[in-house]
Amino acid sequence: MARYQAGLRTEARIVEATRDLLGEVGLEGTTLKAICGRASVQAGSFYNLFASKEAVVVRVVSEAIAAVAPEPAEDATVEDLVEAYIQFIQGDPTLAAVYTEIAITGALNDGPMRERIARHHRQRLEIFAGAVRQSVPGISPKNAVTRAELLLAALHGLAFHLALEPDFDFAGLARRVAEFTVS
Amino acid sequence: MARYQAGLRTEARIVEATRDLLGEVGLEGTTLKAICGRASVQAGSFYNLFASKEAVVVRVVSEAIAAVAPEPAEDATVEDLVEAYIQFIQGDPTLAAVYTEIAITGALNDGPMRERIARHHRQRLEIFAGAVRQSVPGISPKNAVTRAELLLAALHGLAFHLALEPDFDFAGLARRVAEFTVS
DNA sequence: TCACAATTTGAGTATACGCTCCATTTTGGA
DNA sequence: TCCAAAATGGAGCGTATACTCAAATTGTGA
């Protein structure tokens, strides 16, 4: 949408404001008014750059997803992947919770976002299964996928628990899951 | 609140309508108008019996929680508990998702509901740890708690995946987790 | 039967939300 | 320098929400 420098800068401000708000007050608190207020922009300017409020939220969440799995990482170990997951969750817990919320409720437009999340899951599953195959030499490909699926499920569940109890020892248990998986 | 028979009956109708709606259209679709419409009641009558919309939602979710863990079940095995969990999730997937949504977002009043869910989790954890101790004779109490924690996390994660992909083989993988846990 | 409390009604309030419209100003290529 | 396109400000629209209130009706115990 934006063509001129001014437009590009406001666009960036809006995206940043949205990311900050999602991380601080969650999806519910990230209203159009709040976004525009923090970005020092009026509603009219916002809609000159974005088709809807949903659009900017989708963009922020998509960027967060992309950031957590930057490359296929061919030779990553299970431990590496678990550490990356820990980083993602602990780096911005509220944004991680928003991700879960969107996935669960289909809060956004049902269509594109959910498909994106599902695709992201499949990609991650493949990478995790590769790492499991590498870490457990004798394992069958099918069993590796199953173990990867269980590992990911456990990590998601632990993240859920963390959202519920902020003092929860998420990292410690996540590492225990990794041990179990490669044993 | 209700003193007369008429009041008790409408109260029951409202609770039932709310439960149905949560199961069919989720938290977002369960508006006051929808509840009153399905219960054939006007808004004024609703507020004569309930302090808020939140109150009836909390009540329905609390009842659902109570139903899934009716008794301490002293001699339940890990397999029994996992089967009960499968039953809960597959019996009413949308209500299970609502439960997750409330837990994650703290959508309701922050206070009572989240504490209730956390307490419910602790109770369940204790029961699961007991079953693990029974199924894995030599295990230390501390390790049993850790394994139970991981088992529960994996089950929650699998439930999350099921919410994302309705065709997901939730039951099959849940049983695999049980095998892993007692091995 | 009767008095009074419980219940029900349904119009109405307050508020928040996402979003639109359009006059005005700014931008940057020709 | 000119001028069309882009960007901006800001009032305001439409809608949906949870919730309130006074009046009418109904149920129950005495």
GROMACS .gro file of C-alpha atoms (C1' of nucleotides) in nm:
model
  426
    1MET     CA    1   0.000   0.000   0.000
    2ALA     CA    2   0.260   0.249   0.109
    3ARG     CA    3   0.461   0.414  -0.173
    4TYR     CA    4   0.624   0.717  -0.016
    5GLN     CA    5   0.879   0.727   0.264
    6ALA     CA    6   0.630   0.880   0.507
    7GLY     CA    7   0.388   0.593   0.446
    8LEU     CA    8   0.656   0.331   0.499
    9ARG     CA    9   0.757   0.484   0.828
   10THR     CA   10   0.401   0.503   0.963
   11GLU     CA   11   0.345   0.147   0.849
   12ALA     CA   12   0.648   0.039   1.049
   13ARG     CA   13   0.529   0.234   1.351
   14ILE     CA   14   0.190   0.066   1.334
   15VAL     CA   15   0.341  -0.281   1.308
   16GLU     CA   16   0.570  -0.213   1.601
   17ALA     CA   17   0.289  -0.072   1.812
   18THR     CA   18   0.078  -0.379   1.737
   19ARG     CA   19   0.359  -0.616   1.829
   20ASP     CA   20   0.423  -0.433   2.155
   21LEU     CA   21   0.056  -0.432   2.247
   22LEU     CA   22   0.007  -0.800   2.168
   23GLY     CA   23   0.301  -0.876   2.394
   24GLU     CA   24   0.179  -0.654   2.674
   25VAL     CA   25  -0.196  -0.677   2.685
   26GLY     CA   26  -0.280  -0.968   2.458
   27LEU     CA   27  -0.525  -0.988   2.173
   28GLU     CA   28  -0.817  -0.850   2.369
   29GLY     CA   29  -0.636  -0.535   2.469
   30THR     CA   30  -0.499  -0.471   2.122
   31THR     CA   31  -0.779  -0.252   1.995
   32LEU     CA   32  -0.762  -0.021   1.699
   33LYS     CA   33  -0.767   0.278   1.933
   34ALA     CA   34  -0.477   0.138   2.132
   35ILE     CA   35  -0.274   0.066   1.818
   36CYS     CA   36  -0.336   0.410   1.674
   37GLY     CA   37  -0.266   0.575   2.006
   38ARG     CA   38   0.068   0.406   2.051
   39ALA     CA   39   0.166   0.459   1.690
   40SER     CA   40   0.057   0.825   1.707
   41VAL     CA   41  -0.166   0.783   1.405
   42GLN     CA   42  -0.532   0.846   1.336
   43ALA     CA   43  -0.773   0.578   1.226
   44GLY     CA   44  -0.792   0.723   0.877
   45SER     CA   45  -0.418   0.688   0.831
   46PHE     CA   46  -0.430   0.333   0.960
   47TYR     CA   47  -0.687   0.234   0.700
   48ASN     CA   48  -0.489   0.402   0.429
   49LEU     CA   49  -0.214   0.148   0.498
   50PHE     CA   50  -0.394  -0.165   0.619
   51ALA     CA   51  -0.713  -0.324   0.498
   52SER     CA   52  -0.824  -0.411   0.849
   53LYS     CA   53  -0.707  -0.444   1.205
   54GLU     CA   54  -0.688  -0.817   1.146
   55ALA     CA   55  -0.436  -0.762   0.867
   56VAL     CA   56  -0.177  -0.607   1.093
   57VAL     CA   57  -0.228  -0.871   1.364
   58VAL     CA   58  -0.186  -1.148   1.109
   59ARG     CA   59   0.128  -0.980   0.987
   60VAL     CA   60   0.281  -0.955   1.335
   61VAL     CA   61   0.196  -1.313   1.427
   62SER     CA   62   0.322  -1.440   1.093
   63GLU     CA   63   0.651  -1.260   1.144
   64ALA     CA   64   0.680  -1.411   1.491
   65ILE     CA   65   0.619  -1.757   1.347
   66ALA     CA   66   0.876  -1.706   1.076
   67ALA     CA   67   1.130  -1.587   1.330
   68VAL     CA   68   1.110  -1.903   1.540
   69ALA     CA   69   1.191  -2.137   1.252
   70PRO     CA   70   1.429  -1.939   1.033
   71GLU     CA   71   1.590  -2.223   0.837
   72PRO     CA   72   1.533  -2.594   0.791
   73ALA     CA   73   1.850  -2.644   0.998
   74GLU     CA   74   1.950  -2.976   0.853
   75ASP     CA   75   2.185  -3.087   1.127
   76ALA     CA   76   2.002  -2.953   1.432
   77THR     CA   77   1.979  -3.189   1.727
   78VAL     CA   78   1.669  -3.244   1.937
   79GLU     CA   79   1.833  -3.042   2.213
   80ASP     CA   80   1.895  -2.752   1.977
   81LEU     CA   81   1.534  -2.746   1.867
   82VAL     CA   82   1.404  -2.764   2.222
   83GLU     CA   83   1.633  -2.478   2.322
   84ALA     CA   84   1.501  -2.272   2.032
   85TYR     CA   85   1.147  -2.345   2.144
   86ILE     CA   86   1.233  -2.241   2.500
   87GLN     CA   87   1.377  -1.921   2.361
   88PHE     CA   88   1.061  -1.849   2.166
   89ILE     CA   89   0.828  -1.910   2.458
   90GLN     CA   90   1.032  -1.731   2.722
   91GLY     CA   91   1.128  -1.446   2.492
   92ASP     CA   92   0.774  -1.319   2.459
   93PRO     CA   93   0.530  -1.531   2.658
   94THR     CA   94   0.227  -1.317   2.591
   95LEU     CA   95   0.280  -1.321   2.217
   96ALA     CA   96   0.319  -1.698   2.239
   97ALA     CA   97  -0.013  -1.710   2.425
   98VAL     CA   98  -0.173  -1.495   2.154
   99TYR     CA   99  -0.048  -1.743   1.898
  100THR     CA  100  -0.215  -2.023   2.092
  101GLU     CA  101  -0.532  -1.821   2.133
  102ILE     CA  102  -0.558  -1.751   1.764
  103ALA     CA  103  -0.493  -2.113   1.680
  104ILE     CA  104  -0.750  -2.241   1.929
  105THR     CA  105  -1.031  -1.996   1.876
  106GLY     CA  106  -0.975  -1.926   1.510
  107ALA     CA  107  -1.027  -1.570   1.628
  108LEU     CA  108  -0.901  -1.430   1.302
  109ASN     CA  109  -1.099  -1.487   0.990
  110ASP     CA  110  -1.086  -1.867   1.027
  111GLY     CA  111  -0.915  -1.907   0.695
  112PRO     CA  112  -0.564  -1.787   0.625
  113MET     CA  113  -0.424  -1.768   0.975
  114ARG     CA  114  -0.527  -2.115   1.083
  115GLU     CA  115  -0.392  -2.267   0.764
  116ARG     CA  116  -0.069  -2.081   0.820
  117ILE     CA  117  -0.041  -2.214   1.173
  118ALA     CA  118  -0.118  -2.567   1.059
  119ARG     CA  119   0.147  -2.542   0.787
  120HIS     CA  120   0.392  -2.407   1.039
  121HIS     CA  121   0.318  -2.705   1.261
  122ARG     CA  122   0.378  -2.951   0.979
  123GLN     CA  123   0.710  -2.790   0.894
  124ARG     CA  124   0.819  -2.799   1.252
  125LEU     CA  125   0.710  -3.161   1.285
  126GLU     CA  126   0.924  -3.256   0.988
  127ILE     CA  127   1.229  -3.081   1.130
  128PHE     CA  128   1.178  -3.237   1.471
  129ALA     CA  129   1.134  -3.584   1.318
  130GLY     CA  130   1.464  -3.539   1.131
  131ALA     CA  131   1.639  -3.452   1.453
  132VAL     CA  132   1.487  -3.753   1.627
  133ARG     CA  133   1.606  -3.983   1.347
  134GLN     CA  134   1.953  -3.842   1.390
  135SER     CA  135   1.954  -3.870   1.768
  136VAL     CA  136   1.803  -4.220   1.783
  137PRO     CA  137   1.992  -4.407   1.511
  138GLY     CA  138   1.794  -4.730   1.494
  139ILE     CA  139   1.448  -4.574   1.493
  140SER     CA  140   1.202  -4.627   1.208
  141PRO     CA  141   1.090  -4.317   1.018
  142LYS     CA  142   0.733  -4.367   1.131
  143ASN     CA  143   0.827  -4.396   1.496
  144ALA     CA  144   1.044  -4.089   1.461
  145VAL     CA  145   0.745  -3.889   1.343
  146THR     CA  146   0.536  -4.018   1.632
  147ARG     CA  147   0.802  -3.925   1.883
  148ALA     CA  148   0.840  -3.582   1.727
  149GLU     CA  149   0.464  -3.534   1.746
  150LEU     CA  150   0.462  -3.626   2.113
  151LEU     CA  151   0.760  -3.403   2.181
  152LEU     CA  152   0.592  -3.105   2.019
  153ALA     CA  153   0.267  -3.176   2.197
  154ALA     CA  154   0.446  -3.189   2.531
  155LEU     CA  155   0.622  -2.860   2.459
  156HIS     CA  156   0.292  -2.695   2.369
  157GLY     CA  157   0.133  -2.833   2.683
  158LEU     CA  158   0.417  -2.704   2.896
  159ALA     CA  159   0.383  -2.364   2.734
  160PHE     CA  160   0.015  -2.373   2.819
  161HIS     CA  161   0.100  -2.452   3.178
  162LEU     CA  162   0.344  -2.161   3.183
  163ALA     CA  163   0.071  -1.928   3.066
  164LEU     CA  164  -0.138  -2.049   3.358
  165GLU     CA  165   0.135  -2.032   3.622
  166PRO     CA  166   0.408  -1.779   3.548
  167ASP     CA  167   0.644  -1.937   3.803
  168PHE     CA  168   0.630  -2.275   3.633
  169ASP     CA  169   0.971  -2.428   3.555
  170PHE     CA  170   0.905  -2.444   3.185
  171ALA     CA  171   1.264  -2.471   3.065
  172GLY     CA  172   1.356  -2.747   3.308
  173LEU     CA  173   1.068  -2.970   3.211
  174ALA     CA  174   1.111  -2.896   2.843
  175ARG     CA  175   1.467  -3.030   2.869
  176ARG     CA  176   1.340  -3.339   3.050
  177VAL     CA  177   1.108  -3.403   2.756
  178ALA     CA  178   1.404  -3.381   2.525
  179GLU     CA  179   1.586  -3.642   2.731
  180PHE     CA  180   1.287  -3.873   2.723
  181THR     CA  181   1.250  -3.832   2.349
  182VAL     CA  182   1.605  -3.937   2.264
  183SER     CA  183   1.622  -4.218   2.519
  184MET     CA  184  -3.106  -1.639   4.401
  185ALA     CA  185  -3.402  -1.838   4.284
  186ARG     CA  186  -3.662  -1.919   4.548
  187TYR     CA  187  -3.967  -2.036   4.360
  188GLN     CA  188  -3.997  -2.334   4.130
  189ALA     CA  189  -4.036  -2.108   3.829
  190GLY     CA  190  -3.704  -1.941   3.907
  191LEU     CA  191  -3.525  -2.272   3.950
  192ARG     CA  192  -3.654  -2.396   3.617
  193THR     CA  193  -3.551  -2.087   3.424
  194GLU     CA  194  -3.214  -2.100   3.594
  195ALA     CA  195  -3.171  -2.456   3.470
  196ARG     CA  196  -3.282  -2.355   3.121
  197ILE     CA  197  -3.027  -2.076   3.114
  198VAL     CA  198  -2.745  -2.303   3.227
  199GLU     CA  199  -2.837  -2.563   2.969
  200ALA     CA  200  -2.861  -2.306   2.691
  201THR     CA  201  -2.519  -2.171   2.786
  202ARG     CA  202  -2.364  -2.518   2.789
  203ASP     CA  203  -2.512  -2.598   2.448
  204LEU     CA  204  -2.394  -2.271   2.299
  205LEU     CA  205  -2.040  -2.304   2.436
  206GLY     CA  206  -2.023  -2.648   2.281
  207GLU     CA  207  -2.162  -2.534   1.948
  208VAL     CA  208  -2.030  -2.187   1.880
  209GLY     CA  209  -1.759  -2.136   2.142
  210LEU     CA  210  -1.710  -1.849   2.379
  211GLU     CA  211  -1.731  -1.580   2.115
  212GLY     CA  212  -2.068  -1.692   1.988
  213THR     CA  213  -2.214  -1.732   2.334
  214THR     CA  214  -2.359  -1.384   2.370
  215LEU     CA  215  -2.622  -1.278   2.617
  216LYS     CA  216  -2.871  -1.245   2.335
  217ALA     CA  217  -2.796  -1.599   2.217
  218ILE     CA  218  -2.828  -1.741   2.566
  219CYS     CA  219  -3.155  -1.563   2.632
  220GLY     CA  220  -3.288  -1.656   2.292
  221ARG     CA  221  -3.220  -2.025   2.336
  222ALA     CA  222  -3.349  -2.027   2.692
  223SER     CA  223  -3.661  -1.832   2.591
  224VAL     CA  224  -3.596  -1.570   2.851
  225GLN     CA  225  -3.561  -1.194   2.847
  226ALA     CA  226  -3.246  -1.018   2.957
  227GLY     CA  227  -3.416  -0.888   3.270
  228SER     CA  228  -3.498  -1.239   3.386
  229PHE     CA  229  -3.143  -1.346   3.324
  230TYR     CA  230  -3.010  -1.072   3.549
  231ASN     CA  231  -3.263  -1.158   3.813
  232LEU     CA  232  -3.094  -1.499   3.842
  233PHE     CA  233  -2.730  -1.434   3.751
  234ALA     CA  234  -2.504  -1.148   3.845
  235SER     CA  235  -2.342  -1.141   3.501
  236LYS     CA  236  -2.297  -1.336   3.183
  237GLU     CA  237  -1.960  -1.437   3.314
  238ALA     CA  238  -2.121  -1.601   3.616
  239VAL     CA  239  -2.314  -1.854   3.411
  240VAL     CA  240  -2.013  -1.931   3.190
  241VAL     CA  241  -1.798  -1.990   3.497
  242ARG     CA  242  -2.064  -2.217   3.633
  243VAL     CA  243  -2.087  -2.426   3.316
  244VAL     CA  244  -1.711  -2.459   3.280
  245SER     CA  245  -1.672  -2.543   3.648
  246GLU     CA  246  -1.931  -2.816   3.617
  247ALA     CA  247  -1.752  -2.955   3.314
  248ILE     CA  248  -1.425  -2.957   3.507
  249ALA     CA  249  -1.584  -3.130   3.801
  250ALA     CA  250  -1.735  -3.392   3.572
  251VAL     CA  251  -1.403  -3.500   3.426
  252ALA     CA  252  -1.247  -3.581   3.762
  253PRO     CA  253  -1.535  -3.699   3.973
  254GLU     CA  254  -1.343  -3.884   4.245
  255PRO     CA  255  -0.983  -3.918   4.358
  256ALA     CA  256  -0.995  -4.270   4.211
  257GLU     CA  257  -0.729  -4.419   4.434
  258ASP     CA  258  -0.651  -4.726   4.229
  259ALA     CA  259  -0.679  -4.583   3.877
  260THR     CA  260  -0.403  -4.681   3.637
  261VAL     CA  261  -0.230  -4.445   3.397
  262GLU     CA  262  -0.425  -4.607   3.116
  263ASP     CA  263  -0.754  -4.544   3.294
  264LEU     CA  264  -0.673  -4.178   3.343
  265VAL     CA  265  -0.567  -4.133   2.984
  266GLU     CA  266  -0.885  -4.299   2.864
  267ALA     CA  267  -1.088  -4.064   3.083
  268TYR     CA  268  -0.902  -3.769   2.933
  269ILE     CA  269  -0.969  -3.897   2.582
  270GLN     CA  270  -1.335  -3.926   2.673
  271PHE     CA  271  -1.344  -3.568   2.800
  272ILE     CA  272  -1.175  -3.423   2.493
  273GLN     CA  273  -1.362  -3.624   2.233
  274GLY     CA  274  -1.693  -3.597   2.416
  275ASP     CA  275  -1.721  -3.222   2.369
  276PRO     CA  276  -1.423  -3.083   2.178
  277THR     CA  277  -1.553  -2.728   2.157
  278LEU     CA  278  -1.615  -2.705   2.529
  279ALA     CA  279  -1.264  -2.840   2.584
  280ALA     CA  280  -1.134  -2.567   2.355
  281VAL     CA  281  -1.330  -2.306   2.550
  282TYR     CA  282  -1.169  -2.436   2.865
  283THR     CA  283  -0.827  -2.387   2.706
  284GLU     CA  284  -0.923  -2.045   2.577
  285ILE     CA  285  -1.035  -1.926   2.919
  286ALA     CA  286  -0.722  -2.063   3.079
  287ILE     CA  287  -0.492  -1.904   2.822
  288THR     CA  288  -0.650  -1.565   2.781
  289GLY     CA  289  -0.781  -1.525   3.132
  290ALA     CA  290  -1.086  -1.409   2.942
  291LEU     CA  291  -1.301  -1.426   3.249
  292ASN     CA  292  -1.239  -1.191   3.536
  293ASP     CA  293  -0.878  -1.305   3.579
  294GLY     CA  294  -0.945  -1.412   3.932
  295PRO     CA  295  -1.172  -1.700   4.026
  296MET     CA  296  -1.174  -1.897   3.703
  297ARG     CA  297  -0.801  -1.909   3.655
  298GLU     CA  298  -0.744  -2.008   4.015
  299ARG     CA  299  -1.004  -2.279   3.973
  300ILE     CA  300  -0.834  -2.411   3.662
  301ALA     CA  301  -0.494  -2.404   3.831
  302ARG     CA  302  -0.634  -2.592   4.130
  303HIS     CA  303  -0.794  -2.842   3.899
  304HIS     CA  304  -0.459  -2.894   3.734
  305ARG     CA  305  -0.284  -2.955   4.064
  306GLN     CA  306  -0.545  -3.209   4.166
  307ARG     CA  307  -0.514  -3.389   3.838
  308LEU     CA  308  -0.138  -3.383   3.863
  309GLU     CA  309  -0.153  -3.550   4.202
  310ILE     CA  310  -0.383  -3.822   4.077
  311PHE     CA  311  -0.168  -3.883   3.772
  312ALA     CA  312   0.148  -3.897   3.983
  313GLY     CA  313  -0.015  -4.158   4.203
  314ALA     CA  314  -0.099  -4.371   3.902
  315VAL     CA  315   0.256  -4.336   3.771
  316ARG     CA  316   0.397  -4.451   4.107
  317GLN     CA  317   0.171  -4.751   4.091
  318SER     CA  318   0.257  -4.837   3.731
  319VAL     CA  319   0.633  -4.785   3.763
  320PRO     CA  320   0.712  -4.953   4.095
  321GLY     CA  321   1.073  -4.846   4.144
  322ILE     CA  322   1.025  -4.478   4.062
  323SER     CA  323   1.100  -4.199   4.309
  324PRO     CA  324   0.809  -3.977   4.412
  325LYS     CA  325   0.975  -3.675   4.258
  326ASN     CA  326   1.032  -3.846   3.927
  327ALA     CA  327   0.675  -3.967   3.931
  328VAL     CA  328   0.552  -3.609   3.959
  329THR     CA  329   0.777  -3.503   3.673
  330ARG     CA  330   0.652  -3.784   3.453
  331ALA     CA  331   0.294  -3.702   3.540
  332GLU     CA  332   0.357  -3.338   3.455
  333LEU     CA  333   0.500  -3.434   3.119
  334LEU     CA  334   0.215  -3.675   3.052
  335LEU     CA  335  -0.044  -3.408   3.124
  336ALA     CA  336   0.142  -3.153   2.916
  337ALA     CA  337   0.156  -3.395   2.623
  338LEU     CA  338  -0.217  -3.465   2.653
  339HIS     CA  339  -0.295  -3.093   2.657
  340GLY     CA  340  -0.070  -3.040   2.358
  341LEU     CA  341  -0.239  -3.320   2.168
  342ALA     CA  342  -0.578  -3.170   2.252
  343PHE     CA  343  -0.451  -2.841   2.114
  344HIS     CA  344  -0.345  -3.015   1.794
  345LEU     CA  345  -0.688  -3.175   1.768
  346ALA     CA  346  -0.851  -2.835   1.793
  347LEU     CA  347  -0.632  -2.726   1.503
  348GLU     CA  348  -0.685  -3.033   1.286
  349PRO     CA  349  -1.012  -3.214   1.347
  350ASP     CA  350  -0.890  -3.529   1.169
  351PHE     CA  351  -0.592  -3.566   1.399
  352ASP     CA  352  -0.555  -3.911   1.558
  353PHE     CA  353  -0.578  -3.775   1.909
  354ALA     CA  354  -0.673  -4.098   2.087
  355GLY     CA  355  -0.401  -4.303   1.920
  356LEU     CA  356  -0.123  -4.066   2.016
  357ALA     CA  357  -0.262  -4.015   2.365
  358ARG     CA  358  -0.232  -4.389   2.420
  359ARG     CA  359   0.125  -4.382   2.290
  360VAL     CA  360   0.206  -4.119   2.550
  361ALA     CA  361   0.065  -4.347   2.817
  362GLU     CA  362   0.293  -4.627   2.697
  363PHE     CA  363   0.595  -4.399   2.705
  364THR     CA  364   0.509  -4.280   3.053
  365VAL     CA  365   0.495  -4.624   3.211
  366SER     CA  366   0.795  -4.762   3.025
  367DT     C1'  367  -5.850  -1.543   4.952
  368DC     C1'  368  -5.509  -1.224   4.996
  369DA     C1'  369  -5.088  -0.979   5.055
  370DC     C1'  370  -4.644  -0.968   4.929
  371DA     C1'  371  -4.232  -1.134   4.751
  372DA     C1'  372  -4.045  -1.353   4.350
  373DT     C1'  373  -4.039  -1.349   3.873
  374DT     C1'  374  -4.090  -1.179   3.406
  375DT     C1'  375  -4.111  -0.852   3.057
  376DG     C1'  376  -3.920  -0.552   2.704
  377DA     C1'  377  -3.790  -0.119   2.603
  378DG     C1'  378  -3.399   0.139   2.694
  379DT     C1'  379  -2.897   0.288   2.841
  380DA     C1'  380  -2.415   0.324   2.813
  381DT     C1'  381  -2.021   0.194   2.594
  382DA     C1'  382  -1.686   0.004   2.298
  383DC     C1'  383  -1.566  -0.154   1.876
  384DG     C1'  384  -1.409  -0.158   1.379
  385DC     C1'  385  -1.437   0.121   1.022
  386DT     C1'  386  -1.565   0.520   0.666
  387DC     C1'  387  -1.558   0.966   0.461
  388DC     C1'  388  -1.353   1.353   0.296
  389DA     C1'  389  -1.127   1.791   0.329
  390DT     C1'  390  -0.660   1.910   0.384
  391DT     C1'  391  -0.164   1.868   0.364
  392DT     C1'  392   0.254   1.650   0.209
  393DT     C1'  393   0.537   1.403  -0.110
  394DG     C1'  394   0.836   1.327  -0.497
  395DG     C1'  395   0.878   1.242  -0.996
  396DA     C1'  396   0.858   1.499  -1.450
  397DT     C1'  397   0.775   2.446  -1.047
  398DC     C1'  398   0.384   2.179  -1.106
  399DC     C1'  399   0.054   1.841  -0.987
  400DA     C1'  400  -0.129   1.383  -0.936
  401DA     C1'  401  -0.079   1.050  -0.605
  402DA     C1'  402  -0.017   0.946  -0.134
  403DA     C1'  403  -0.071   1.038   0.338
  404DT     C1'  404  -0.306   1.255   0.727
  405DG     C1'  405  -0.645   1.425   1.078
  406DG     C1'  406  -1.053   1.371   1.295
  407DA     C1'  407  -1.534   1.375   1.322
  408DG     C1'  408  -1.868   1.049   1.304
  409DC     C1'  409  -2.136   0.613   1.146
  410DG     C1'  410  -2.333   0.159   1.226
  411DT     C1'  411  -2.347  -0.215   1.506
  412DA     C1'  412  -2.302  -0.519   1.877
  413DT     C1'  413  -2.230  -0.582   2.337
  414DA     C1'  414  -2.344  -0.641   2.844
  415DC     C1'  415  -2.650  -0.463   3.141
  416DT     C1'  416  -3.060  -0.172   3.391
  417DC     C1'  417  -3.514  -0.046   3.541
  418DA     C1'  418  -3.995   0.036   3.627
  419DA     C1'  419  -4.399  -0.183   3.562
  420DA     C1'  420  -4.680  -0.597   3.503
  421DT     C1'  421  -4.752  -1.068   3.622
  422DT     C1'  422  -4.718  -1.485   3.878
  423DG     C1'  423  -4.643  -1.798   4.271
  424DT     C1'  424  -4.666  -1.912   4.759
  425DG     C1'  425  -4.738  -1.920   5.246
  426DA     C1'  426  -5.055  -1.767   5.585
   0.00000   0.00000   0.00000
